Coordinates of C-alpha atoms in Angstrom, one line a residue:
M18 CA 42.6 105.0 70.3
H19 CA 43.8 106.9 73.5
K20 CA 45.4 110.0 73.6
K21 CA 49.8 110.0 73.0
I22 CA 51.0 111.0 76.7
G23 CA 52.7 114.2 75.4
E24 CA 49.6 115.4 73.8
I25 CA 47.7 115.0 77.1
L26 CA 50.4 117.2 78.5
L27 CA 50.5 119.6 76.4
E28 CA 47.3 120.3 76.4
M29 CA 47.8 120.4 79.5
G30 CA 50.1 123.5 79.8
V31 CA 52.8 120.8 81.8
L32 CA 55.0 120.3 78.1
T33 CA 56.0 122.3 75.3
A34 CA 56.0 121.3 72.2
A35 CA 60.0 121.5 72.3
E36 CA 60.2 120.0 75.3
I37 CA 58.3 116.9 74.4
G38 CA 60.2 117.2 71.3
R39 CA 63.3 116.8 72.9
M40 CA 62.5 113.8 75.2
H41 CA 61.0 111.9 71.8
E42 CA 64.8 111.8 70.8
I43 CA 65.4 111.1 73.6
Q44 CA 63.4 107.7 73.3
K45 CA 65.2 107.1 69.9
S46 CA 68.0 107.4 70.7
E47 CA 68.3 105.0 73.8
G48 CA 68.7 101.0 72.5
V49 CA 65.7 100.4 74.6
R50 CA 62.2 101.3 74.6
R51 CA 61.1 103.1 77.4
R52 CA 57.9 104.7 78.1
F53 CA 57.6 109.1 77.9
G54 CA 56.6 109.4 81.5
E55 CA 59.7 108.3 82.3
I56 CA 61.3 109.9 80.4
A57 CA 60.0 112.8 82.0
V58 CA 60.0 112.7 85.0
E59 CA 63.5 112.4 84.6
Q60 CA 63.7 115.2 82.9
G61 CA 61.6 117.8 85.2
T62 CA 58.3 117.1 85.0
S63 CA 56.5 116.1 88.4
E64 CA 55.5 113.0 88.9
A65 CA 52.0 114.2 89.9
K66 CA 50.8 115.5 86.3
V67 CA 52.1 112.1 85.0
L68 CA 50.2 109.9 87.0
E69 CA 47.4 112.8 85.5
A70 CA 47.8 111.9 82.4
L71 CA 48.2 108.1 82.1
S72 CA 44.9 108.4 84.8
I73 CA 43.3 111.1 81.8
Q74 CA 44.5 108.7 79.0
F75 CA 43.6 105.3 80.0
R76 CA 40.5 106.1 81.9
L77 CA 41.4 105.6 85.1
P78 CA 41.6 106.5 88.7
V79 CA 44.3 107.7 90.8
A80 CA 44.5 106.2 94.9
D81 CA 45.4 108.1 97.2
L82 CA 47.6 105.0 99.0
K83 CA 47.1 107.4 102.4
D84 CA 43.8 106.8 102.5
Y85 CA 45.4 102.8 102.7
A86 CA 46.8 102.1 104.9
E87 CA 46.5 98.6 106.1
E88 CA 48.2 95.9 104.2
V89 CA 46.2 93.6 102.0
P90 CA 47.4 89.3 103.4
L91 CA 48.3 88.1 100.6
E92 CA 49.9 84.8 100.9
K93 CA 49.9 83.3 97.7
I94 CA 51.5 86.9 96.2
S95 CA 55.6 87.1 96.9
F96 CA 56.9 90.4 97.4
S97 CA 58.9 89.8 94.6
F98 CA 56.2 89.9 92.7
L99 CA 54.7 92.8 93.1
E100 CA 57.9 94.9 92.8
N101 CA 58.7 93.8 89.9
N102 CA 54.8 94.6 88.9
L103 CA 54.5 97.4 90.2
L104 CA 51.8 96.7 92.1
L105 CA 50.5 97.5 95.6
P106 CA 47.2 95.5 96.0
L107 CA 44.4 98.5 98.1
T108 CA 41.8 95.8 99.7
L109 CA 40.5 92.3 98.7
Q110 CA 36.4 91.9 98.7
G111 CA 35.0 88.8 98.9
N112 CA 36.9 87.8 95.1
I113 CA 37.4 91.5 94.4
L114 CA 41.7 92.5 94.6
T115 CA 41.9 97.1 94.6
V116 CA 45.2 96.5 93.0
A117 CA 47.6 100.6 91.8
I118 CA 49.5 100.4 89.3
A119 CA 52.5 102.5 88.1
D120 CA 52.5 101.3 84.7
P121 CA 49.0 100.3 82.8
T122 CA 51.0 98.9 79.5
H123 CA 53.0 96.6 81.5
A124 CA 50.0 94.4 82.4
E125 CA 51.9 90.8 82.2
G126 CA 51.7 91.3 86.2
V127 CA 47.5 91.6 86.7
D128 CA 47.6 89.1 83.8
A129 CA 48.8 87.0 86.3
L130 CA 46.6 88.0 89.1
R131 CA 43.7 87.2 87.6
S132 CA 45.1 83.9 86.1
S133 CA 47.2 82.2 88.2
F134 CA 44.7 84.2 91.6
G135 CA 41.3 83.8 90.2
Y136 CA 40.7 87.5 91.6
D137 CA 39.1 89.3 89.3
V138 CA 40.8 92.9 89.5
E139 CA 39.8 96.3 89.7
L140 CA 42.4 99.2 88.8
F141 CA 44.0 102.5 91.0
L142 CA 47.3 104.0 89.4
A143 CA 49.7 105.3 91.7
N144 CA 53.6 106.8 91.6
K145 CA 55.7 103.8 90.8
S146 CA 58.5 106.0 93.8
D147 CA 54.8 105.4 96.2
I148 CA 54.9 101.5 95.2
L149 CA 57.5 100.7 95.8
E150 CA 58.1 102.4 99.4
R151 CA 55.1 100.6 101.0
L152 CA 56.6 97.4 99.0
Q153 CA 59.5 98.2 100.3
L154 CA 57.2 99.0 104.4
Q155 CA 55.1 95.8 104.1
R156 CA 58.2 93.8 103.5
G157 CA 60.3 95.2 106.8
S158 CA 57.1 93.4 108.2
R159 CA 57.9 90.4 108.0
N160 CA 59.5 89.9 111.0
A161 CA 56.4 90.8 112.8
V162 CA 54.8 88.2 110.4
M163 CA 57.1 85.6 111.0
Q164 CA 56.6 86.8 114.7
R165 CA 53.2 85.8 114.6
L166 CA 54.0 82.2 113.2
I167 CA 56.0 80.9 115.5
E168 CA 53.5 82.2 118.0
D169 CA 50.9 80.1 116.1
A170 CA 53.4 77.7 115.7
A171 CA 54.0 77.5 119.5
E172 CA 50.3 77.0 120.0
D173 CA 50.2 74.1 118.1
E174 CA 53.3 72.1 120.4
A175 CA 51.5 73.6 123.1
T176 CA 48.1 72.3 122.9
G177 CA 49.7 69.1 122.1
P178 CA 48.8 65.6 123.7
E179 CA 52.0 65.5 125.8
I180 CA 53.0 62.4 124.4
T181 CA 56.1 64.5 122.4
G182 CA 57.8 61.2 122.1
E183 CA 55.4 59.6 120.1
I184 CA 55.3 59.6 116.2
S185 CA 51.2 59.2 115.6
H186 CA 52.3 63.1 117.5
L187 CA 55.0 64.3 115.6
K188 CA 52.9 63.7 112.4
D189 CA 50.2 65.2 113.2
L190 CA 52.0 68.2 115.0
A191 CA 54.0 68.2 111.3
Q192 CA 50.7 69.0 109.6
E193 CA 49.2 71.1 111.8
K194 CA 49.1 74.6 110.0
G195 CA 50.7 77.0 112.1
I196 CA 53.9 74.9 111.6
I197 CA 53.7 74.2 108.0
Q198 CA 53.3 78.3 107.5
L199 CA 56.2 78.6 109.8
V200 CA 58.5 76.1 107.9
N201 CA 57.8 77.1 104.0
I202 CA 57.6 81.4 105.3
I203 CA 61.5 80.1 106.3
I204 CA 61.9 78.2 102.8
E205 CA 60.3 80.4 100.6
N206 CA 62.6 83.5 103.1
A207 CA 65.8 81.9 102.3
V208 CA 65.0 82.0 98.8
K209 CA 65.0 85.8 98.4
D210 CA 67.6 86.2 100.2
R211 CA 69.7 84.3 97.4
A212 CA 70.7 81.7 100.0
S213 CA 72.3 78.8 99.1
D214 CA 71.4 76.9 102.4
I215 CA 69.4 77.2 105.3
H216 CA 71.0 76.2 109.0
I217 CA 68.6 74.9 111.9
E218 CA 70.2 74.4 114.9
P219 CA 68.7 73.5 119.0
G220 CA 70.3 75.2 121.6
E221 CA 69.3 74.9 125.2
L222 CA 67.3 77.4 125.4
T223 CA 66.2 79.1 121.8
V224 CA 66.6 77.3 117.9
R225 CA 68.8 79.8 115.4
A226 CA 67.4 79.4 111.9
R227 CA 70.5 81.4 109.9
Y228 CA 71.1 81.1 106.2
R229 CA 74.3 81.5 103.7
I230 CA 74.5 84.3 101.6
D231 CA 77.4 84.5 99.0
G232 CA 79.4 81.9 101.6
V233 CA 78.3 83.8 104.5
L234 CA 76.3 82.9 107.9
Y235 CA 73.5 85.5 108.3
E236 CA 71.4 84.6 111.7
K237 CA 67.6 85.3 110.5
E238 CA 65.0 84.0 113.0
V239 CA 65.2 82.9 117.1
L240 CA 62.4 80.4 117.5
P241 CA 61.8 79.0 121.1
M242 CA 62.7 75.9 121.2
R243 CA 59.9 75.2 122.6
T244 CA 58.4 74.4 118.3
Y245 CA 61.5 72.7 117.4
S246 CA 60.5 69.4 117.8
A247 CA 57.4 70.0 115.2
I248 CA 60.0 72.0 113.2
S249 CA 62.4 69.7 113.0
S250 CA 59.3 66.6 112.3
R251 CA 57.4 69.2 109.4
I252 CA 61.6 69.0 107.3
K253 CA 61.6 65.4 107.6
L254 CA 58.5 64.4 107.0
L255 CA 58.5 67.0 103.4
A256 CA 61.9 65.0 102.7
Q257 CA 61.4 61.7 103.1
M258 CA 62.9 61.0 106.9
N259 CA 62.5 58.4 109.6
I260 CA 61.2 60.9 111.8
A261 CA 61.3 58.8 115.2
E262 CA 65.2 58.3 113.6
R263 CA 66.8 61.4 116.1
R264 CA 69.2 59.3 116.9
L265 CA 71.4 58.8 113.9
P266 CA 72.7 61.6 110.8
Q267 CA 69.8 61.3 107.5
D268 CA 69.5 62.1 104.6
G269 CA 66.7 63.6 102.3
R270 CA 64.6 66.2 99.4
I271 CA 62.9 68.0 99.0
K272 CA 60.9 69.6 96.0
A273 CA 59.6 73.0 96.7
S274 CA 58.5 75.2 93.8
F275 CA 57.9 78.9 93.8
P276 CA 56.4 82.3 91.3
G277 CA 59.4 80.7 88.8
K278 CA 61.9 78.9 90.0
E279 CA 62.2 75.0 91.1
I280 CA 63.9 74.5 93.7
D281 CA 65.2 71.3 94.7
I282 CA 66.5 70.9 98.3
R283 CA 68.7 68.4 100.0
V284 CA 68.0 67.9 103.5
S285 CA 70.9 66.8 106.1
T286 CA 70.4 66.0 109.6
L287 CA 73.7 65.0 112.0
P288 CA 72.5 64.5 116.1
T289 CA 73.9 67.1 118.8
I290 CA 73.5 67.8 122.5
H291 CA 70.3 69.8 122.2
G292 CA 68.7 68.1 118.9
E293 CA 69.6 66.8 115.4
S294 CA 70.9 69.9 113.4
I295 CA 68.8 70.1 110.1
V296 CA 71.0 71.8 106.9
M297 CA 69.2 72.4 103.7
R298 CA 70.8 72.8 100.8
L299 CA 69.0 75.6 98.5
L300 CA 69.4 74.5 94.2
D301 CA 67.7 76.4 91.4
K302 CA 67.5 73.9 89.0
G303 CA 65.8 76.2 86.6
S304 CA 69.6 78.8 86.6
S305 CA 71.7 77.9 83.9
F306 CA 75.5 77.2 85.2
V307 CA 77.6 79.8 84.3
T308 CA 80.1 80.5 81.3
L309 CA 84.0 80.5 82.6
E310 CA 83.9 83.6 81.0
D311 CA 81.7 84.9 84.0
L312 CA 83.8 83.7 86.7
G313 CA 86.3 86.0 87.0
F314 CA 89.2 84.4 85.2
D315 CA 91.8 87.4 83.7
R316 CA 92.0 87.4 80.3
V317 CA 95.9 85.6 80.7
I318 CA 94.4 82.6 82.6
L319 CA 91.9 82.7 81.2
D320 CA 93.5 81.3 77.7
I321 CA 95.8 79.4 79.8
Y322 CA 93.1 77.5 81.3
E323 CA 90.5 77.2 78.3
Q324 CA 94.3 75.5 76.2
M325 CA 94.7 73.3 78.4
I326 CA 91.3 71.8 78.6
K327 CA 91.2 71.4 74.6
R328 CA 93.5 69.3 74.9
P329 CA 93.4 65.1 74.2
Y330 CA 94.8 63.9 77.0
G331 CA 95.5 64.1 80.4
M332 CA 94.2 64.8 83.6
I333 CA 93.2 68.6 85.1
L334 CA 92.8 69.4 88.9
I335 CA 89.8 71.4 89.8
T336 CA 91.3 72.3 93.7
G337 CA 90.0 73.8 96.8
P338 CA 87.7 73.6 100.2
T339 CA 83.9 72.9 99.4
G340 CA 81.8 75.5 98.9
S341 CA 85.0 77.5 96.4
G342 CA 82.9 76.4 93.0
K343 CA 84.8 73.9 92.1
S344 CA 82.2 72.0 90.1
T345 CA 81.0 75.8 89.3
T346 CA 83.9 75.6 87.1
L347 CA 83.9 72.2 86.3
Y348 CA 80.5 72.8 84.2
A349 CA 81.5 75.6 82.4
S350 CA 84.8 73.6 81.7
L351 CA 82.8 70.8 80.1
D352 CA 80.7 73.8 78.1
K353 CA 83.4 75.0 76.7
I354 CA 84.6 72.1 75.2
N355 CA 80.5 70.0 75.1
T356 CA 80.1 69.5 70.6
P357 CA 78.1 67.0 68.6
E358 CA 81.9 65.3 67.9
K359 CA 82.4 63.9 71.7
K360 CA 81.2 61.8 73.8
I361 CA 81.4 63.8 77.7
I362 CA 80.3 61.1 81.1
T363 CA 80.4 62.5 84.8
I364 CA 80.4 60.5 87.4
E365 CA 78.8 63.1 91.1
E366 CA 77.5 63.5 93.6
P367 CA 74.8 64.8 93.8
V368 CA 74.8 65.8 89.8
E369 CA 74.1 69.4 90.4
Y370 CA 72.7 71.5 86.6
L371 CA 71.2 69.0 84.2
M372 CA 73.9 69.5 81.1
P373 CA 72.2 68.6 77.5
G374 CA 73.7 66.9 75.7
I375 CA 77.0 65.0 78.1
N376 CA 76.6 61.9 80.0
Q377 CA 75.9 62.3 83.4
I378 CA 75.5 59.7 86.9
Q379 CA 74.5 59.8 89.9
V380 CA 76.4 58.4 93.1
R381 CA 74.5 55.5 95.1
P382 CA 76.9 54.0 97.2
K383 CA 73.7 52.2 99.0
I384 CA 73.6 50.4 95.7
G385 CA 77.0 50.0 95.6
L386 CA 78.1 52.7 93.1
T387 CA 80.4 54.4 93.4
F388 CA 82.5 57.2 92.7
A389 CA 85.5 54.4 92.0
G390 CA 83.0 52.2 90.6
G391 CA 81.2 54.2 88.3
L392 CA 84.2 55.3 86.7
R393 CA 85.4 52.0 85.7
H394 CA 82.5 51.5 83.6
I395 CA 82.9 54.4 81.9
V396 CA 86.3 54.1 80.4
R397 CA 84.2 51.2 79.1
Q398 CA 81.8 53.4 77.0
D399 CA 84.2 54.6 74.5
P400 CA 84.7 58.1 76.3
D401 CA 86.3 61.2 75.7
V402 CA 85.9 63.5 78.4
I403 CA 85.2 61.9 81.6
M404 CA 84.1 64.0 84.7
V405 CA 84.7 63.0 88.0
G406 CA 83.6 64.5 91.3
E407 CA 86.2 64.6 92.9
I408 CA 89.3 62.2 94.3
R409 CA 89.1 61.3 97.3
D410 CA 89.7 57.6 97.9
M411 CA 93.3 55.3 96.6
E412 CA 91.7 53.3 94.2
T413 CA 88.9 56.3 92.5
A414 CA 92.2 58.0 91.8
G415 CA 94.1 55.1 90.6
I416 CA 91.6 54.6 87.9
A417 CA 91.4 58.1 87.7
I418 CA 94.9 58.0 86.5
H419 CA 94.4 55.0 84.3
A420 CA 91.9 56.4 82.3
A421 CA 94.2 59.3 81.2
L422 CA 97.1 57.4 80.7
T423 CA 94.5 55.9 78.2
G424 CA 93.9 58.9 75.4
H425 CA 91.2 59.6 77.8
L426 CA 91.3 63.3 79.1
L427 CA 89.5 63.5 82.4
Y428 CA 88.8 66.6 85.0
S429 CA 88.8 65.7 89.0
T430 CA 88.8 67.8 92.2
L431 CA 90.3 66.9 95.3
H432 CA 90.5 69.3 98.4
T433 CA 94.1 71.5 98.5
N434 CA 95.3 74.0 100.0
D435 CA 96.8 75.2 96.8
A436 CA 98.1 74.1 93.8
P437 CA 101.4 73.4 94.5
G438 CA 98.9 71.3 97.5
A439 CA 97.1 68.8 94.9
V440 CA 100.6 67.2 93.1
T441 CA 101.6 65.7 95.8
R442 CA 98.6 64.8 97.4
L443 CA 98.3 62.6 94.7
M444 CA 100.7 61.0 95.6
D445 CA 100.4 61.1 99.1
M446 CA 97.7 58.4 98.5
G447 CA 99.7 56.1 96.7
I448 CA 100.0 56.8 93.0
E449 CA 103.3 57.5 91.3
N450 CA 105.4 60.3 90.5
Y451 CA 106.4 59.3 87.0
L452 CA 102.1 59.1 86.6
V453 CA 101.8 62.2 88.3
A454 CA 103.6 64.2 85.6
S455 CA 103.2 62.1 83.1
T456 CA 99.4 63.2 83.3
L457 CA 99.0 66.0 84.8
I458 CA 97.7 68.7 82.7
G459 CA 97.3 71.3 85.4
V460 CA 95.8 72.0 88.9
M461 CA 94.1 75.1 89.3
A462 CA 93.0 76.1 93.4
Q463 CA 90.5 79.3 93.4
R464 CA 88.5 80.8 96.4
L465 CA 85.1 83.1 95.9
V466 CA 85.1 86.5 97.4
R467 CA 82.2 88.3 97.9
R468 CA 81.6 90.8 95.1
L469 CA 81.3 94.9 96.3
C470 CA 77.0 96.0 95.4
E471 CA 77.6 98.3 92.3
H472 CA 74.8 100.0 93.6
C473 CA 76.6 101.4 97.1
A474 CA 80.0 100.8 97.2
E475 CA 82.8 103.9 97.7
S476 CA 85.8 104.7 97.6
R477 CA 88.2 106.0 99.9
P478 CA 92.5 106.5 99.4
A479 CA 94.2 103.4 101.6
S480 CA 95.5 103.8 105.1
G481 CA 98.5 103.1 105.7
E482 CA 97.5 100.4 108.4
A483 CA 94.5 99.5 105.4
V484 CA 97.2 98.2 102.9
K485 CA 99.8 96.9 105.2
K486 CA 97.0 94.5 106.3
L487 CA 97.3 93.1 102.2
D488 CA 99.9 95.3 100.0
E489 CA 101.2 98.6 99.3
R490 CA 100.3 98.6 95.4
I491 CA 95.6 99.4 96.9
D492 CA 95.7 103.3 96.7
R493 CA 92.2 103.3 97.8
I494 CA 90.5 101.3 99.6
W495 CA 87.1 99.9 98.5
T496 CA 83.3 99.3 100.9
G497 CA 79.9 98.8 99.8
R498 CA 77.9 101.6 102.3
G499 CA 74.7 98.5 101.8
C500 CA 71.2 99.4 100.3
E501 CA 68.4 97.5 99.6
H502 CA 69.8 95.4 96.8
C503 CA 71.9 93.8 98.6
A504 CA 70.5 94.2 101.6
G505 CA 72.8 95.8 103.8
T506 CA 75.5 93.6 102.7
G507 CA 77.6 95.8 100.9
Y508 CA 77.8 92.8 98.6
R509 CA 75.6 90.8 96.3
G510 CA 76.9 87.9 94.5
R511 CA 80.5 86.8 94.4
I512 CA 83.5 86.4 92.1
G513 CA 85.9 83.5 91.9
I514 CA 89.9 84.6 93.1
F515 CA 92.3 81.6 90.6
E516 CA 95.4 79.6 90.7
M517 CA 97.1 77.8 87.6
L518 CA 99.6 75.7 88.0
P519 CA 100.5 73.9 84.2
V520 CA 102.3 71.0 84.6
E521 CA 105.1 71.6 82.2
D522 CA 108.9 70.4 81.9
E523 CA 109.9 71.9 84.8
I524 CA 106.9 70.9 87.1
R525 CA 107.1 67.4 85.5
N526 CA 111.1 67.2 87.0
L527 CA 110.7 68.3 90.6
I528 CA 107.4 65.2 90.7
M529 CA 109.7 63.5 89.3
Q530 CA 112.2 64.7 92.0
R531 CA 109.4 64.0 94.6
A532 CA 110.0 67.6 95.1
T533 CA 107.9 69.3 98.7
V534 CA 105.6 70.9 98.2
K535 CA 107.2 75.0 98.3
E536 CA 110.0 73.7 95.9
I537 CA 107.2 73.6 93.7
K538 CA 105.9 76.5 94.1
D539 CA 108.1 78.2 94.1
M540 CA 109.2 77.3 90.7
A541 CA 105.7 77.0 89.8
I542 CA 105.9 81.4 90.5
S543 CA 109.6 81.9 89.2
L544 CA 107.5 80.6 85.6
G545 CA 104.7 83.6 86.6
M546 CA 102.3 81.6 88.5
R547 CA 99.8 84.0 90.1
T548 CA 98.6 82.9 93.7
L549 CA 95.4 82.6 95.7
R550 CA 97.0 86.0 97.6
E551 CA 98.0 87.8 94.8
D552 CA 95.1 87.5 92.3
G553 CA 92.4 88.6 94.7
I554 CA 95.1 91.0 95.2
Q555 CA 95.0 92.3 91.5
K556 CA 90.5 92.2 92.1
V557 CA 90.5 94.4 95.0
I558 CA 92.7 97.3 92.8
R559 CA 90.8 97.2 90.3
G560 CA 87.1 98.1 93.5
V561 CA 85.6 94.3 93.0
T562 CA 86.1 93.0 96.0
T563 CA 87.1 94.2 99.7
I564 CA 90.5 93.5 101.5
D565 CA 88.4 92.1 104.1
E566 CA 86.8 89.1 101.8
V567 CA 90.6 88.1 100.6
L568 CA 92.0 88.3 103.9
R569 CA 88.8 85.4 105.3
V570 CA 89.3 83.2 102.3
T571 CA 93.5 83.5 101.4
Q572 CA 96.3 82.1 103.7
V573 CA 99.3 84.5 104.5
E574 CA 102.2 83.1 101.4
L575 CA 105.4 82.2 102.8

């Protein structure tokens, strides 16, 4: 049996029996079991002494990281895996991998290196802070790795025969090692950076690779134009597209695997004057959808919405532009009411999350399965609840209204700027006002704002100029300094802001009178509706987001 680390530190004369007793009390008082050595460092014991005690306890040598200056090239192992398991590869000779570890009791990562990657592992000890610092430096050299791959890809392109228009040459280029690695690392970096989309955009002289992170595009790489045909051919080959077709838009799909993640990538190409613009949407199939409570509702709005979604029949609409989280809200709503007593059917484009206990249909326009056509058949399946991904035209709107009239609860989405606008949009599509008034339960408009990084958020008293931008009630301005947790942006993750319009008697009367959007909005506000901007202001006051974010996604209220 190993001696306990506290006993070793006592024998070393580093800690007294009283100090060890206090640290054991701290261990017991905390709900999550923590390492004694970690608590000892927090209480003032040097990391070097704790490491020396661990070396005695586990009979492992201590590594001097200064002796291992070069990075071990391990293409199979991600930085995230190493950081999560506090492992630092030191040398690789044949199949023997020497690794520094901070906590020898945390063996899962070492076991994975042996079983999943097939290495024979030799262990050394090193401080946690030193390991993380070295990994951060190596992660920072990612740009250098990218530059090398770009050069390799350009060399592949340059050494190919001068017949770039031929399909056989494009296929050969797409399977060159340099191109394969370059496309792989672009996708892998996007997954690590939590990107929702990758944009590959050809220009006159260069190709831009941009990632959309938390709703905002960031330029990540600028590639030489000579690499473009190989990159686009590689992506189209993976997505099972026609690589010879460059004049028409195409859609495809890639399934990719990363450590602990299965990513579904939807690929879209669009011809531009400099070449095809390629957008890849990344969908993490392993991620669970969030609950209604996690979306960012204030309690009052959430109570109103939960009452609406539990009604036996009628129509509920979620509105907002593309990327405003409408689908996430619909899935969270269905999850809330999903019980064995209810039959729920959805028709979507695409099906983004698989939900147990729910019948989900994917639209396939090429074979005639449209929203309208699918919805006609859904109502014959005796459902209690129907979810239609989007109401796009008069035909779909008419069938949806009919379903809501005949005893079904129907959820759907519309593209309108605010909640009152959805009412008039239905009538503009050709739905009679009395049908809208009798079926519509409520409308909710929403936007997504970036959430301040909890690790680097800070506040200061609000200046007069800053307050004028939004609201005089704001007394403190919150910003994010930028840190390693948020990749220097000051933001991490997103949260919703909402505008809830329940359709009660006063609103129904206005619909029957064919009132304007402004008249409906004024009435709704007088009845207590909080606008998108007002909900955003409340989140600024609470320090959840920033003034700039609310201004970015909301319009001035007239």
